[in-house]
Amino acid sequence: QPSASIAALREGRCDVAVAFDYPDPTTDAESPLAGLHRRRLLTDPSVLAVADGDPLAERNRLHLRDLAEARWIAGCPRCRGHLTDSAEAVGFSPTIAAETDDYMAVLAFVAAGLGVALLPGLVSGVAARHPGVTLRSVAGVNRRSVFALTTLDLLRVPAVEATLDALEDAAAAL
């Protein structure tokens, strides 16, 4: 969870945290990242997970507004907020059938036909191999940012800078 990793960094329990965020209208001063050094690693698009056999699985072009009547399997609180904010931006409130921050459980619920789910693109490799699940791209959804964080003091430590560089190189390879 991003909030747990950010807390661990602020409390000195780690030197670098990898976290994610969705576009947010809060100001920088209100952000939980205020006062931290942020190194962008990548932009991660969401993918839609639908059950095999669902008519949506056959469509190549989907927009979030096409899913206004769908039942949803929601993820962690931040991911659920992203789903809700994105849906409201295109004119509907999602009907959430279940929620869990366990991606394997989300995929099992989708495969069982209990709903559809927005998933981070970074988990699509695992999700694509899950039996009974088809992944589709979906327009109308903001991409999340994945980044590494450290404190301004730790940024001067060579090992921390080397870790940030290695994370950036690994993300570029994706």
Short mmCIF file of C-alpha atoms in Angstrom, two decimals, residues 42-156:
data_model
loop_
_atom_site.label_atom_id
_atom_site.label_comp_id
_atom_site.label_asym_id
_atom_site.label_seq_id
_atom_site.Cartn_x
_atom_site.Cartn_y
_atom_site.Cartn_z
CA LEU A 42 6.68 4.83 -15.27
CA THR A 43 3.11 5.53 -16.25
CA ASP A 44 0.87 2.49 -15.84
CA PRO A 45 -2.37 2.24 -17.83
CA SER A 46 -5.34 0.38 -16.37
CA VAL A 47 -6.72 -2.72 -18.07
CA LEU A 48 -10.22 -4.14 -17.83
CA ALA A 49 -10.61 -7.74 -16.64
CA VAL A 50 -13.79 -9.47 -17.84
CA ALA A 51 -14.92 -13.07 -17.68
CA ASP A 52 -14.33 -15.23 -20.73
CA GLY A 53 -17.59 -15.46 -22.61
CA ASP A 54 -18.77 -12.04 -21.48
CA PRO A 55 -19.78 -10.02 -24.58
CA LEU A 56 -17.31 -7.35 -23.43
CA ALA A 57 -14.50 -9.87 -23.94
CA GLU A 58 -15.23 -9.82 -27.67
CA ARG A 59 -15.02 -6.04 -28.02
CA ASN A 60 -11.71 -4.55 -29.04
CA ARG A 61 -12.61 -0.93 -28.31
CA LEU A 62 -14.12 -0.10 -24.95
CA HIS A 63 -14.71 3.17 -23.16
CA LEU A 64 -15.43 3.34 -19.46
CA ARG A 65 -18.86 4.83 -20.14
CA ASP A 66 -19.73 1.53 -21.94
CA LEU A 67 -19.52 -0.12 -18.52
CA ALA A 68 -22.08 1.99 -16.67
CA GLU A 69 -24.35 -1.03 -16.10
CA ALA A 70 -21.56 -3.40 -15.09
CA ARG A 71 -21.03 -4.81 -11.63
CA TRP A 72 -17.52 -4.09 -10.39
CA ILE A 73 -14.93 -5.87 -8.30
CA ALA A 74 -13.02 -3.07 -6.61
CA GLY A 75 -9.46 -3.15 -5.34
CA CYS A 76 -7.61 -1.33 -2.56
CA PRO A 77 -9.09 1.93 -1.26
CA ARG A 78 -6.99 4.08 -3.64
CA CYS A 79 -7.84 1.87 -6.62
CA ARG A 80 -11.52 1.91 -5.64
CA GLY A 81 -11.34 5.72 -5.45
CA HIS A 82 -9.76 5.77 -8.91
CA LEU A 83 -12.60 3.61 -10.25
CA THR A 84 -15.25 5.79 -8.60
CA ASP A 85 -13.65 9.08 -9.72
CA SER A 86 -13.16 7.82 -13.28
CA ALA A 87 -16.73 6.52 -13.52
CA GLU A 88 -18.21 9.73 -12.14
CA ALA A 89 -16.14 11.74 -14.65
CA VAL A 90 -17.90 9.91 -17.51
CA GLY A 91 -21.35 10.07 -15.91
CA PHE A 92 -22.07 7.09 -13.70
CA SER A 93 -21.53 5.67 -10.23
CA PRO A 94 -20.17 2.14 -10.34
CA THR A 95 -22.08 -0.69 -8.71
CA ILE A 96 -19.48 -2.44 -6.57
CA ALA A 97 -20.29 -6.13 -6.04
CA ALA A 98 -17.15 -6.97 -4.04
CA GLU A 99 -13.90 -5.41 -2.96
CA THR A 100 -10.51 -6.82 -2.05
CA ASP A 101 -6.90 -5.73 -2.36
CA ASP A 102 -5.88 -9.30 -3.32
CA TYR A 103 -5.42 -9.39 -7.10
CA MET A 104 -5.81 -13.16 -7.26
CA ALA A 105 -9.17 -12.87 -5.49
CA VAL A 106 -10.21 -10.08 -7.88
CA LEU A 107 -9.37 -12.34 -10.83
CA ALA A 108 -11.25 -15.26 -9.31
CA PHE A 109 -14.34 -13.08 -8.79
CA VAL A 110 -14.11 -11.86 -12.39
CA ALA A 111 -13.64 -15.40 -13.74
CA ALA A 112 -16.72 -16.47 -11.75
CA GLY A 113 -18.74 -13.78 -13.53
CA LEU A 114 -19.36 -11.69 -10.41
CA GLY A 115 -18.19 -8.48 -12.08
CA VAL A 116 -15.54 -6.70 -14.09
CA ALA A 117 -12.43 -5.04 -12.66
CA LEU A 118 -9.96 -2.30 -13.47
CA LEU A 119 -6.45 -3.58 -12.88
CA PRO A 120 -3.07 -1.90 -13.02
CA GLY A 121 -1.28 -2.72 -16.25
CA LEU A 122 1.68 -4.00 -14.24
CA VAL A 123 -0.36 -7.02 -13.13
CA SER A 124 -1.61 -7.82 -16.62
CA GLY A 125 1.07 -10.49 -17.13
CA VAL A 126 -0.33 -12.50 -14.22
CA ALA A 127 -3.93 -11.61 -15.02
CA ALA A 128 -3.60 -12.70 -18.66
CA ARG A 129 -2.68 -16.20 -17.51
CA HIS A 130 -5.61 -16.51 -15.10
CA PRO A 131 -8.12 -19.06 -16.42
CA GLY A 132 -11.48 -17.59 -17.27
CA VAL A 133 -10.30 -13.97 -17.56
CA THR A 134 -9.86 -11.80 -20.65
CA LEU A 135 -8.08 -8.44 -20.51
CA ARG A 136 -9.10 -5.46 -22.59
CA SER A 137 -7.81 -1.93 -22.85
CA VAL A 138 -10.34 0.69 -21.83
CA ALA A 139 -10.43 4.40 -22.66
CA GLY A 140 -11.68 7.06 -20.28
CA VAL A 141 -9.51 6.00 -17.35
CA ASN A 142 -6.53 7.93 -16.03
CA ARG A 143 -3.17 6.22 -15.91
CA ARG A 144 -1.43 5.87 -12.59
CA SER A 145 2.10 7.07 -11.94
CA VAL A 146 4.61 4.71 -10.35
CA PHE A 147 7.54 6.38 -8.65
CA ALA A 148 10.33 5.95 -6.15
CA LEU A 149 10.48 8.15 -3.08
CA THR A 150 13.16 9.10 -0.64
CA THR A 151 13.78 11.94 1.77
CA LEU A 152 15.82 14.95 0.73
CA ASP A 153 18.51 14.02 3.28
CA LEU A 154 18.78 10.43 2.02
CA LEU A 155 19.07 11.66 -1.56
CA ARG A 156 22.66 12.65 -0.71
#
